[in-house]
PDB file of C-alpha atoms and ligand atoms in Angstrom:
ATOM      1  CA  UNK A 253     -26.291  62.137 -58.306  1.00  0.00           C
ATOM      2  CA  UNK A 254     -29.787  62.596 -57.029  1.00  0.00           C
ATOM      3  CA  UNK A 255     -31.318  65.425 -55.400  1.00  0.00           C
ATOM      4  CA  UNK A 256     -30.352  66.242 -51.401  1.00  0.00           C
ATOM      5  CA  UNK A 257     -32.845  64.166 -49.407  1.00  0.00           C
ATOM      6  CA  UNK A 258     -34.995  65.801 -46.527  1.00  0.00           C
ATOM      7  CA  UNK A 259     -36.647  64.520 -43.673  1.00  0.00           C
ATOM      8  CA  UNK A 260     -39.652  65.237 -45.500  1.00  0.00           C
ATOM      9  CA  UNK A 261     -38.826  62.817 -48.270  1.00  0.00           C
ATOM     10  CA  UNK A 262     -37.749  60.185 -46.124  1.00  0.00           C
ATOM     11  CA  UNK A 263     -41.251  61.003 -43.797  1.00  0.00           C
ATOM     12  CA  UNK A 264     -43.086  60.409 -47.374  1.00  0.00           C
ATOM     13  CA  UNK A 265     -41.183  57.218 -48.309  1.00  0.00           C
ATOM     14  CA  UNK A 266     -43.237  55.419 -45.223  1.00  0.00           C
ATOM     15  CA  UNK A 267     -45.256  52.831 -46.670  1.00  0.00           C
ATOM     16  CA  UNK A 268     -43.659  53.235 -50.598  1.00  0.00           C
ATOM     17  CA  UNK A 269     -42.991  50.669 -52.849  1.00  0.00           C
ATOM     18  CA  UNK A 270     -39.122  51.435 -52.579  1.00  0.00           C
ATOM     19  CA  UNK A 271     -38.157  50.742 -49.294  1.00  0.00           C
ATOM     20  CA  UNK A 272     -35.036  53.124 -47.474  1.00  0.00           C
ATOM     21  CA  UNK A 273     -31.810  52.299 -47.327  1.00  0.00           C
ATOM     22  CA  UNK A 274     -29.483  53.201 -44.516  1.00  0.00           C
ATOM     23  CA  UNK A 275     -26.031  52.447 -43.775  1.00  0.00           C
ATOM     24  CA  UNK A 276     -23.319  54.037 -41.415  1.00  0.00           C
ATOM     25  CA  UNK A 277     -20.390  56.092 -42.581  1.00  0.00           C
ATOM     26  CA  UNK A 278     -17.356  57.481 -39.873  1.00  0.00           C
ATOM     27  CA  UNK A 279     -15.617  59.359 -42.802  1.00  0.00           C
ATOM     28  CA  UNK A 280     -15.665  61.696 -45.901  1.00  0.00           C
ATOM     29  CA  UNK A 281     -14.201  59.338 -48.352  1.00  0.00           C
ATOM     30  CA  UNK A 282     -17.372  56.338 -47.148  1.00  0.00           C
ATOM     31  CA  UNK A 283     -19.840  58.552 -46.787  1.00  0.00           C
ATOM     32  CA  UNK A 284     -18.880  59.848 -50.653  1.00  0.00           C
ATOM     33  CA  UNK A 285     -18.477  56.449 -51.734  1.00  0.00           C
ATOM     34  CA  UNK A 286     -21.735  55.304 -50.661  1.00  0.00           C
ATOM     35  CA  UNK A 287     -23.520  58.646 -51.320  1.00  0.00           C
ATOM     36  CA  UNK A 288     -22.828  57.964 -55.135  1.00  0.00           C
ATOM     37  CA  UNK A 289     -24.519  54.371 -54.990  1.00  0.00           C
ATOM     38  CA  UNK A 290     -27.553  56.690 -53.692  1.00  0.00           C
ATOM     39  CA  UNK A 291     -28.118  55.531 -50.008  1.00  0.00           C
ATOM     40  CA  UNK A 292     -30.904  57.631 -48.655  1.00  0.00           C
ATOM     41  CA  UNK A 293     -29.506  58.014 -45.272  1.00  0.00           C
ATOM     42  CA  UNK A 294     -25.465  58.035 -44.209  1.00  0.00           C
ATOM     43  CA  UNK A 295     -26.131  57.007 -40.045  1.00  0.00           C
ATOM     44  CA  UNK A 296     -23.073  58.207 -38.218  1.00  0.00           C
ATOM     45  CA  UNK A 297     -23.439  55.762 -35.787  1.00  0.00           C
ATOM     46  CA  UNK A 298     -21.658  55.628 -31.927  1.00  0.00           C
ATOM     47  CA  UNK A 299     -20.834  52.282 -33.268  1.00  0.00           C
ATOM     48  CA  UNK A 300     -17.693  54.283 -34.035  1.00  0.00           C
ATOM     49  CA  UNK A 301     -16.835  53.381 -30.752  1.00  0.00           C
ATOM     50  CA  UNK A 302     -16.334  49.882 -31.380  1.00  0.00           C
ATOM     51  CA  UNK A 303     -15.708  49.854 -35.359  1.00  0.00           C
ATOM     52  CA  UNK A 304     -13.100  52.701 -35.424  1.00  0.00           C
ATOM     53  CA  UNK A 305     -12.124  53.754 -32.387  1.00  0.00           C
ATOM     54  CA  UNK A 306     -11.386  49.993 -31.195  1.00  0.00           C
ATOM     55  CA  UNK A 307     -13.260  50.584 -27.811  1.00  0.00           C
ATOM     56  CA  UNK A 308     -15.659  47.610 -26.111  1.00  0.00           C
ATOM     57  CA  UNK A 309     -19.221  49.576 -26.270  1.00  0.00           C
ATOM     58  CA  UNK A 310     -20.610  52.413 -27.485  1.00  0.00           C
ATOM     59  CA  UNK A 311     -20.767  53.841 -23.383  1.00  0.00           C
ATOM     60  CA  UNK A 312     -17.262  55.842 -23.825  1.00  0.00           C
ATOM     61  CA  UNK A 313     -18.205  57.516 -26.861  1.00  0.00           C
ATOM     62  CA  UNK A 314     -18.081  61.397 -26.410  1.00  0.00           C
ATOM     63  CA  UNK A 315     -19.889  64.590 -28.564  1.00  0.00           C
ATOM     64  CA  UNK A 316     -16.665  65.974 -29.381  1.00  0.00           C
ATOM     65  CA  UNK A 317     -15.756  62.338 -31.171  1.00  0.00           C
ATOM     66  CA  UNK A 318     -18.921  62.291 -32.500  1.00  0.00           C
ATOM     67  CA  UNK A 319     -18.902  65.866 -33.803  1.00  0.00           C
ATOM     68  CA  UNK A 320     -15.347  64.959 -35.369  1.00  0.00           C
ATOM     69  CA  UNK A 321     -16.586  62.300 -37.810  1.00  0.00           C
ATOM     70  CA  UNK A 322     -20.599  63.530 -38.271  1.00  0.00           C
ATOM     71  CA  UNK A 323     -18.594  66.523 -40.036  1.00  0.00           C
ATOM     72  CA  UNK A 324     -16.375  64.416 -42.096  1.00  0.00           C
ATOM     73  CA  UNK A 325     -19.307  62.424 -43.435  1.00  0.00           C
ATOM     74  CA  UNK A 326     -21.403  65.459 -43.855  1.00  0.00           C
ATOM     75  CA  UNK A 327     -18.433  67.125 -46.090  1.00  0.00           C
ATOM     76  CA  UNK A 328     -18.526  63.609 -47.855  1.00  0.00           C
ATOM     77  CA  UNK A 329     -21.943  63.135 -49.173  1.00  0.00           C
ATOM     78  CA  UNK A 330     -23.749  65.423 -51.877  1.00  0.00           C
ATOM     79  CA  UNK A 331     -27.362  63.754 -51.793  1.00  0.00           C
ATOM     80  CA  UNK A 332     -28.098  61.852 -48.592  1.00  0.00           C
ATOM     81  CA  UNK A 333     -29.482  62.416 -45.393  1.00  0.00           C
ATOM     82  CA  UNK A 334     -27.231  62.514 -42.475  1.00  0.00           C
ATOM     83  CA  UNK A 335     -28.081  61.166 -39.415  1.00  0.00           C
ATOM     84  CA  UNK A 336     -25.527  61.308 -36.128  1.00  0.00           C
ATOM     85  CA  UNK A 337     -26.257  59.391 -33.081  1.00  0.00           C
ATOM     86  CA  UNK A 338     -26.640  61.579 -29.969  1.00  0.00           C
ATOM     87  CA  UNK A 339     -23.881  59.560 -27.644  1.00  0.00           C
ATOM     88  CA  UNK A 340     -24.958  58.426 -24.336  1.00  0.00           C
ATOM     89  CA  UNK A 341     -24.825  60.992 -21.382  1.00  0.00           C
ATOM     90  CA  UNK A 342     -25.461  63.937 -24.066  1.00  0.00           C
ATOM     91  CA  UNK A 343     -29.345  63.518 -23.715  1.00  0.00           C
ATOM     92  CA  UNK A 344     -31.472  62.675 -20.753  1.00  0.00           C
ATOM     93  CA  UNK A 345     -28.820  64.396 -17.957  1.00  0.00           C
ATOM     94  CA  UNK A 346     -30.279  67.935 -18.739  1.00  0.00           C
ATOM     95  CA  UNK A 347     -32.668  69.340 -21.112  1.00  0.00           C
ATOM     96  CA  UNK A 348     -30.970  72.277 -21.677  1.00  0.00           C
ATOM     97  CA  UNK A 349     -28.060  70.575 -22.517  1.00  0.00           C
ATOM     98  CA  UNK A 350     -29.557  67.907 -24.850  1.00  0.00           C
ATOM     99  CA  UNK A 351     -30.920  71.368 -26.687  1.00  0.00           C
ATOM    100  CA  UNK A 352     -27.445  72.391 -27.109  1.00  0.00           C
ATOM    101  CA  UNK A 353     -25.931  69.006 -27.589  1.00  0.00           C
ATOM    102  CA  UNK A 354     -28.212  68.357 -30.503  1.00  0.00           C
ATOM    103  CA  UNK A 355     -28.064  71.849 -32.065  1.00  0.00           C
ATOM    104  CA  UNK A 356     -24.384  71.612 -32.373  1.00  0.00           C
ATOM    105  CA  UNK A 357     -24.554  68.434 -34.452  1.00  0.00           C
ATOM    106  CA  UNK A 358     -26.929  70.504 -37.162  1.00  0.00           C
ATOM    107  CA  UNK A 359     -24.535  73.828 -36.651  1.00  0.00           C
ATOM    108  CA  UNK A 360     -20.910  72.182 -36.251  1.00  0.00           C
ATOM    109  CA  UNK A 361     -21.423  69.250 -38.407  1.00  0.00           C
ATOM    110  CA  UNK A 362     -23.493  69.751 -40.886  1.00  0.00           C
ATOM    111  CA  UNK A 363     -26.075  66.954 -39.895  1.00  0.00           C
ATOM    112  CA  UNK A 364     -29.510  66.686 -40.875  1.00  0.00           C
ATOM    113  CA  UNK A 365     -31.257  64.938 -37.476  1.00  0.00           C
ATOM    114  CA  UNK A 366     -29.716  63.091 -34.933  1.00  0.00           C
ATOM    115  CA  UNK A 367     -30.532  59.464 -33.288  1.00  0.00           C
ATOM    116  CA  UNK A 368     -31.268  58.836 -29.922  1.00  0.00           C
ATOM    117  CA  UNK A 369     -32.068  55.606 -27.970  1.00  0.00           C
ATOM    118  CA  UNK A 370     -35.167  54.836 -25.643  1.00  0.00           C
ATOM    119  CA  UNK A 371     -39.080  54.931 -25.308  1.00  0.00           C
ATOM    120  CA  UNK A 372     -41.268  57.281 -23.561  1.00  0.00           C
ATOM    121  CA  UNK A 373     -38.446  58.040 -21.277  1.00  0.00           C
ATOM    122  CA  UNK A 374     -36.889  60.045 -24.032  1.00  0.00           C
ATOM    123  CA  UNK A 375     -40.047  61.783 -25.038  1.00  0.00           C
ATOM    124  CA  UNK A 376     -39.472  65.202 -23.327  1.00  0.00           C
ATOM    125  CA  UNK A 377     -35.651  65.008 -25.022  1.00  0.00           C
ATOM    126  CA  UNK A 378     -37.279  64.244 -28.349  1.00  0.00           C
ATOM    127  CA  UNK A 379     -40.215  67.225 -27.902  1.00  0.00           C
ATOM    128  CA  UNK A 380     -37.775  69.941 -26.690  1.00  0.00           C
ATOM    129  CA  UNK A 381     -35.186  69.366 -29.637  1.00  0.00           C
ATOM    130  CA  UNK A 382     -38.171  69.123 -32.309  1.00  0.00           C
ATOM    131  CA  UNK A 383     -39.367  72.244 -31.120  1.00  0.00           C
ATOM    132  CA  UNK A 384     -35.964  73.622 -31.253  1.00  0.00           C
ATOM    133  CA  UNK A 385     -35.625  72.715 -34.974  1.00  0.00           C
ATOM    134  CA  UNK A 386     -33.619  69.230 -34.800  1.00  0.00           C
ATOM    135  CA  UNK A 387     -35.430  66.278 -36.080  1.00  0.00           C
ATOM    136  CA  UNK A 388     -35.110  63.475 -34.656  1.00  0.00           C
ATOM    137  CA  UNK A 389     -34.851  59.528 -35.277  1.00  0.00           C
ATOM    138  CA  UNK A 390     -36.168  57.316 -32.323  1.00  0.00           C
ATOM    139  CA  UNK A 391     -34.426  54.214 -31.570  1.00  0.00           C
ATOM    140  CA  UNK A 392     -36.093  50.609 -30.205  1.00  0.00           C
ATOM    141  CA  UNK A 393     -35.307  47.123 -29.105  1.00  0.00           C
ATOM    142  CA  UNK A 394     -31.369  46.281 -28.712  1.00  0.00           C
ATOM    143  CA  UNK A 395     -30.529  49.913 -27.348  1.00  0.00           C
ATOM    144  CA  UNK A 396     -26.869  49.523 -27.258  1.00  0.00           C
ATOM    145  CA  UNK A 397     -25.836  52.073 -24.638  1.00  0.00           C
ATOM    146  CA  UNK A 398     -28.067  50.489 -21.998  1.00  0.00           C
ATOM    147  CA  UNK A 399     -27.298  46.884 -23.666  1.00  0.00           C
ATOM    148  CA  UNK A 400     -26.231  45.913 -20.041  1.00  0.00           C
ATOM    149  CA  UNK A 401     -29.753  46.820 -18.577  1.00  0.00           C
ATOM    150  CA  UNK A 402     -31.460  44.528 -21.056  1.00  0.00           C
ATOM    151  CA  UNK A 403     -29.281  41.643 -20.206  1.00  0.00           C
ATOM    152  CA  UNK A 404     -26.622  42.017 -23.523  1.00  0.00           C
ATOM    153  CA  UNK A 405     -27.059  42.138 -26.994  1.00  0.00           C
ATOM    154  CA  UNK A 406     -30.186  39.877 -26.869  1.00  0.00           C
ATOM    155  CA  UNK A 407     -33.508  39.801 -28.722  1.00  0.00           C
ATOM    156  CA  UNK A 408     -36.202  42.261 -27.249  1.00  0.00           C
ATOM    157  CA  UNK A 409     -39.917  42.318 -27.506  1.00  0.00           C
ATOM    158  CA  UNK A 410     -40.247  38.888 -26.826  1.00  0.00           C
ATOM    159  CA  UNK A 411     -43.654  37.787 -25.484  1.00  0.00           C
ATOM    160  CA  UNK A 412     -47.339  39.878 -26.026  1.00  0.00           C
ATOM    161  CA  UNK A 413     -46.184  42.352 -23.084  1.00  0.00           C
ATOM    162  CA  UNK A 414     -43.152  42.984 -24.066  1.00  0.00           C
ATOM    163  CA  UNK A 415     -44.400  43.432 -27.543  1.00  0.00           C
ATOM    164  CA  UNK A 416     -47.199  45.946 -26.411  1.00  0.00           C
ATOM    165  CA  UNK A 417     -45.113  48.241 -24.610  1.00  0.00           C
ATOM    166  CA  UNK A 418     -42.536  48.528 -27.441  1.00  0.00           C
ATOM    167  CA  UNK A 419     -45.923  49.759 -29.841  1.00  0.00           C
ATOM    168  CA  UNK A 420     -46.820  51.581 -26.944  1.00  0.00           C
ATOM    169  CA  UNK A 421     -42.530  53.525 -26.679  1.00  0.00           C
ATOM    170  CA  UNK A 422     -43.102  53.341 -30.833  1.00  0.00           C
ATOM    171  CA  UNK A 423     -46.583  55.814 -30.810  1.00  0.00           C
ATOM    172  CA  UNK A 424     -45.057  58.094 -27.823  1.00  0.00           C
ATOM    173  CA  UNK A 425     -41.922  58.847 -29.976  1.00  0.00           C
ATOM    174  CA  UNK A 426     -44.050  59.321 -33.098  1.00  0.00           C
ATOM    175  CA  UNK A 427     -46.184  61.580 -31.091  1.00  0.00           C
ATOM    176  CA  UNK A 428     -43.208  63.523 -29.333  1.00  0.00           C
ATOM    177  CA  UNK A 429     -42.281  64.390 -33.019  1.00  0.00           C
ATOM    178  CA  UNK A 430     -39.826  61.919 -34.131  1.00  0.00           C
ATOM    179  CA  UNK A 431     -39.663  61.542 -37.974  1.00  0.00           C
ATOM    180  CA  UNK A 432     -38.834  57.898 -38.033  1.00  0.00           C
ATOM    181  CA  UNK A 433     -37.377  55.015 -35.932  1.00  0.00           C
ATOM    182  CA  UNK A 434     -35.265  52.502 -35.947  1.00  0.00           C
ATOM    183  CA  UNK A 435     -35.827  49.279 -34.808  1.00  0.00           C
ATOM    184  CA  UNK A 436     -33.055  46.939 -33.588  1.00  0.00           C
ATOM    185  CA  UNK A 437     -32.868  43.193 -33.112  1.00  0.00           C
ATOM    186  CA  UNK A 438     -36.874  42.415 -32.697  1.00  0.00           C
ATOM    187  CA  UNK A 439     -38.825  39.371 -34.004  1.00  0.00           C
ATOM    188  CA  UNK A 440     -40.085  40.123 -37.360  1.00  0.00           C
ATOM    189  CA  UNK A 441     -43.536  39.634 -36.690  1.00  0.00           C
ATOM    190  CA  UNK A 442     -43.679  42.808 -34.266  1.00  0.00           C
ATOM    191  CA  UNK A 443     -41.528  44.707 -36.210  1.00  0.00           C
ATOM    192  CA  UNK A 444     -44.416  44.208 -38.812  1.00  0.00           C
ATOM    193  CA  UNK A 445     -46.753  45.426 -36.289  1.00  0.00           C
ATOM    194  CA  UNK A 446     -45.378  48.524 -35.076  1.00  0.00           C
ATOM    195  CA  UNK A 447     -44.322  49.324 -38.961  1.00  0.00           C
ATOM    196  CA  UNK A 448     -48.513  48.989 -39.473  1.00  0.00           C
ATOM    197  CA  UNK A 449     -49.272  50.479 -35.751  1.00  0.00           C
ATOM    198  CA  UNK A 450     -46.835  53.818 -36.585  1.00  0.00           C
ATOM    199  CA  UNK A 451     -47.549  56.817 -39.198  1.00  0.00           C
ATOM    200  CA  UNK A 452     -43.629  57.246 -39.443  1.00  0.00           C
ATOM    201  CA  UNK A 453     -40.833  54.811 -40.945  1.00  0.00           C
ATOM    202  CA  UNK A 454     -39.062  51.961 -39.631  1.00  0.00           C
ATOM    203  CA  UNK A 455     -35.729  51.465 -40.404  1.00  0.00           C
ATOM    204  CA  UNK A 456     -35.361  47.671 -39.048  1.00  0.00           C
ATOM    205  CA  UNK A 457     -31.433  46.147 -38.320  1.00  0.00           C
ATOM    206  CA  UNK A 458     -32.110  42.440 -37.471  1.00  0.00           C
ATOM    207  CA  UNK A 459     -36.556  43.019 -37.650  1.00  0.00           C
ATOM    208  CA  UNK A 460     -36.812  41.371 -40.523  1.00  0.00           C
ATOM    209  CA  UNK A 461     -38.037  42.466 -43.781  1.00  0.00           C
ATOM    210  CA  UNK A 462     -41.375  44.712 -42.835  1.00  0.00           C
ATOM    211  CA  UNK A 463     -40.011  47.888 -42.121  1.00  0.00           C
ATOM    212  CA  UNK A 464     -40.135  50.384 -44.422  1.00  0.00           C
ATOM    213  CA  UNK A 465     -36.178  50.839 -44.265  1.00  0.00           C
ATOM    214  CA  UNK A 466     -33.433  49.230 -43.301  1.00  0.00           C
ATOM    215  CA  UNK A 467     -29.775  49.965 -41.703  1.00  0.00           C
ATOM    216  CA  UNK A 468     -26.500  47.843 -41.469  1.00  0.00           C
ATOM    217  CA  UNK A 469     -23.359  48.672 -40.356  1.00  0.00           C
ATOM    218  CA  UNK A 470     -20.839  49.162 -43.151  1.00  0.00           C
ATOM    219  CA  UNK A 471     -17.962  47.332 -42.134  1.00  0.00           C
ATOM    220  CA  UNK A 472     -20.108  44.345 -41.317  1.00  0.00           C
ATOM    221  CA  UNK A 473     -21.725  44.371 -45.091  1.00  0.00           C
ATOM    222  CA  UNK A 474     -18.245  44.580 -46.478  1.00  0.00           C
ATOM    223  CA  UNK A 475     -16.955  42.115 -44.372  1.00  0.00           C
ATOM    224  CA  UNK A 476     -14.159  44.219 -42.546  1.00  0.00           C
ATOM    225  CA  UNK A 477     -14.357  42.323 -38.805  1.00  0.00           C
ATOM    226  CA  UNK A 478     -13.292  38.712 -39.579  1.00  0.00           C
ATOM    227  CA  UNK A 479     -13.856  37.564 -35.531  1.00  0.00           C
ATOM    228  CA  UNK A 480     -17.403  38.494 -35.110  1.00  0.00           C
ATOM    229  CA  UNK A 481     -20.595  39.273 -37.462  1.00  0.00           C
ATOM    230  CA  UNK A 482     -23.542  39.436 -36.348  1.00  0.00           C
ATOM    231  CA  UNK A 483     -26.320  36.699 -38.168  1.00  0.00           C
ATOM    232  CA  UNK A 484     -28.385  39.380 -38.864  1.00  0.00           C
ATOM    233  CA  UNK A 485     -26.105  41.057 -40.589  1.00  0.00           C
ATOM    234  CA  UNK A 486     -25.291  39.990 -44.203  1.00  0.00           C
ATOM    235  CA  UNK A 487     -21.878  40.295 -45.796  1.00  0.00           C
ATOM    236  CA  UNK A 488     -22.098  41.893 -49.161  1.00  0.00           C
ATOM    237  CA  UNK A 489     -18.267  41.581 -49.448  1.00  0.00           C
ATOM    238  CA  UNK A 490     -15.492  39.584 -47.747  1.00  0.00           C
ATOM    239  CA  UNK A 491     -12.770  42.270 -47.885  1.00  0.00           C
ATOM    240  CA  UNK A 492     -10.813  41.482 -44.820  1.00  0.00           C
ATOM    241  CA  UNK A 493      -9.032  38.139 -46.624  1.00  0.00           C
ATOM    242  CA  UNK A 494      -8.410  40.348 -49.664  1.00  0.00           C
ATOM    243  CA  UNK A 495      -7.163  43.018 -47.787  1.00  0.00           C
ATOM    244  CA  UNK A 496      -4.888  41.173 -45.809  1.00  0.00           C
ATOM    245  CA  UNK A 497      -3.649  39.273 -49.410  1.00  0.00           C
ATOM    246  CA  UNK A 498      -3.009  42.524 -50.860  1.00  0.00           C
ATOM    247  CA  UNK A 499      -0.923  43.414 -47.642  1.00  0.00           C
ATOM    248  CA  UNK A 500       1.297  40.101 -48.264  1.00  0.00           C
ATOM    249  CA  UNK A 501       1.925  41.182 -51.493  1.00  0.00           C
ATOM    250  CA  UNK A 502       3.252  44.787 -50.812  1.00  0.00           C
ATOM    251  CA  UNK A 503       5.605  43.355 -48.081  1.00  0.00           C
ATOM    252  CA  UNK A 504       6.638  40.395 -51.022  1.00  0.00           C
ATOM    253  CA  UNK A 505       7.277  43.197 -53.705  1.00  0.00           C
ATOM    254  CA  UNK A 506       9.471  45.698 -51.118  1.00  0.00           C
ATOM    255  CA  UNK A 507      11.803  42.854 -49.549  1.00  0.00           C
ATOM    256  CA  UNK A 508      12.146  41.905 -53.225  1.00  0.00           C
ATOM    257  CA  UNK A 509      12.672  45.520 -54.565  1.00  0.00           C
ATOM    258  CA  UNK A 510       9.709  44.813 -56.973  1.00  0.00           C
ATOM    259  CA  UNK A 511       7.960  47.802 -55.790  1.00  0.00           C
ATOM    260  CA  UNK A 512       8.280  50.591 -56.630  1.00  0.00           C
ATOM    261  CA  UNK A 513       8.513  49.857 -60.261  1.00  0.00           C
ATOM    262  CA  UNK A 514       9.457  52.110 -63.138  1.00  0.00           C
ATOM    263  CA  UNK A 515       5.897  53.855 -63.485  1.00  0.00           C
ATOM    264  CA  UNK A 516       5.942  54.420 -59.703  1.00  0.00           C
ATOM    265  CA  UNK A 517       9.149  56.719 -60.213  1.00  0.00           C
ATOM    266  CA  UNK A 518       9.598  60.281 -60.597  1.00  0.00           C
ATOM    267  CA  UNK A 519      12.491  60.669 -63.386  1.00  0.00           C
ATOM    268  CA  UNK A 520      14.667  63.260 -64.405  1.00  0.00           C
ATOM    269  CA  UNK A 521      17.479  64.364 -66.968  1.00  0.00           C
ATOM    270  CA  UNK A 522      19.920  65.684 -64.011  1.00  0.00           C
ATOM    271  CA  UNK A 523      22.919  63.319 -63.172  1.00  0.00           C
ATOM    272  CA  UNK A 524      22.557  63.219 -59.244  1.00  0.00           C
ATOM    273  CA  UNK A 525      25.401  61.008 -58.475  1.00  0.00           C
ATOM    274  CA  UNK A 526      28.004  64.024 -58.750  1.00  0.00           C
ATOM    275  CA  UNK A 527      26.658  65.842 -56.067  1.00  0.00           C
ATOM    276  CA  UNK A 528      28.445  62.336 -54.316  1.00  0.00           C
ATOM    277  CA  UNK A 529      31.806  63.166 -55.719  1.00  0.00           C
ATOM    278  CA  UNK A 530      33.096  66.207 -53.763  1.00  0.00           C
TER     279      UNK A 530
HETATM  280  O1  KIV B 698     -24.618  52.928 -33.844  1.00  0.00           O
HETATM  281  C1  KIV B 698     -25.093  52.499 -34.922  1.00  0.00           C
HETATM  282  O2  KIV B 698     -24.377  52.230 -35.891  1.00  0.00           O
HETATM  283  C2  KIV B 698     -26.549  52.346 -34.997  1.00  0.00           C
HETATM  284  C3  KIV B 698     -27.133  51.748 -36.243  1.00  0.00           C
HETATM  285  C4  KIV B 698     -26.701  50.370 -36.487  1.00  0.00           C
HETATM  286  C5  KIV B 698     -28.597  51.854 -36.244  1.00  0.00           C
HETATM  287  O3  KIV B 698     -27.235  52.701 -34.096  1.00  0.00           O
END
């Protein structure tokens, strides 16, 4: 186990010869799991909408939800960072309230920074929670609570303008204080740019290899969705086939009393079967 990781480590990893690795976590048991293979940063994402709570977007998600599992990944790690995503309507409503909102995931569960999505429009949200002592991760490109704005999950920053006002969102957020930023679903090429054009670190997720980081979603690396991937993603694993094979076999073994074996049995000396004769 390595030392706890701090913003300020991750900050300094910008630019290093060992890039950062990110991936999400919705529980204690994953985020342990993947804490001891030494992720830097366990990213509670409000993809929990879609890969756990088996709703269509990440829109629906709510703080309390998110609070629930940012604290079950935060009792689950030793070393990494922790990272929750700031669901959509708790930021950019009220300032105030995106104060509060964001305080409560460092004070009720345990995070380290939170995530939030958008460009220069977010830049007073980002500012007011830096200054009230939550750091915070910008978020580019695919922006998946306001996917339906930019047309569906499609590749952004497409074309020199769009490209220039992306660099443009990336130096605001840097400037409002964020500590890094990930970038979603952008050619490679400006991905490479705005890594070059930015003092803090990129964590890319389908921007190709230039960031100084990068993220993918758990499930997708361990190949837990069999109808959809997405072909940025890459499967470490294929577990849903095995998973579903080792399902066959428990419901083989109990309609053929194969399971529970002897060594699956609590034994005794006392002769039960009187207790039948009375
Ligand atoms: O919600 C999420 O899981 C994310 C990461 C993929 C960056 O935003």
């Amino acid at each position: 186990m390595g030392k706890k990781r701090t913003v300020k480590d991750i900050r300094l990893m910008k630019g290093g010869r060992q890039k950062i690795t990110v991936l999400t976590a919705y529980d204690a048991p994953m985020a342990a799991l993947l804490d001891q293979s030494g992720v830097d940063i366990l990213m509670v994402g409000d993809s929990l909408g879609m890969v756990v709570l088996g709703l269509d977007s990440t829109v629906p998600v709510t703080m309390e939800q998110m609070l629930h599992h940012a604290a079950a990944v935060s009792r689950g790690r030793k070393s990494a960072l922790v990272i929750a995503d700031m669901p959509f309507g708790s930021y950019l409503v009220d300032l105030r309230e995106t104060v509060n909102n964001g305080v409560r995931f460092l004070k009720e569960a345990g995070c380290d920074a939170v995530k939030l999505e958008g460009g220069e429009t977010v830049c007073a949200e980002v500012c007011a929670l830096v200054r009230a002592g939550v750091p915070v991760m910008g978020h580019l490109g695919v922006t998946p609570q306001t996917a339906g704005q930019l047309g569906g999950f499609k590749i952004q920053g497409k074309g020199l303008e769009a490209g220039r006002k992306m660099l443009a969102d990336a130096r605001a957020l840097e400037e409002a204080g964020a500590f890094a930023l990930v970038l979603e679903c952008i050619p490679g090429s400006l991905a490479e740019v705005i890594s070059r054009g930015v003092g803090i670190p990129t964590i890319g997720i389908g921007a190709g290899p230039h960031c100084d980081g990068q993220v993918l979603v758990t499930n997708d690396m361990f190949g837990l969705f069999e109808e959809f991937t997405p072909s940025f993603a890459k499967k470490y694993l294929n577990l849903a086939p095995r998973m579903k094979d080792a399902v066959s076999l428990f419901q083989e073994e109990v309609q053929s009393s194969m399971f529970p074996a002897p060594e699956h049995t609590f034994t005794t000396d006392e002769d039960y079967s009187s207790l039948l004769e009375s």
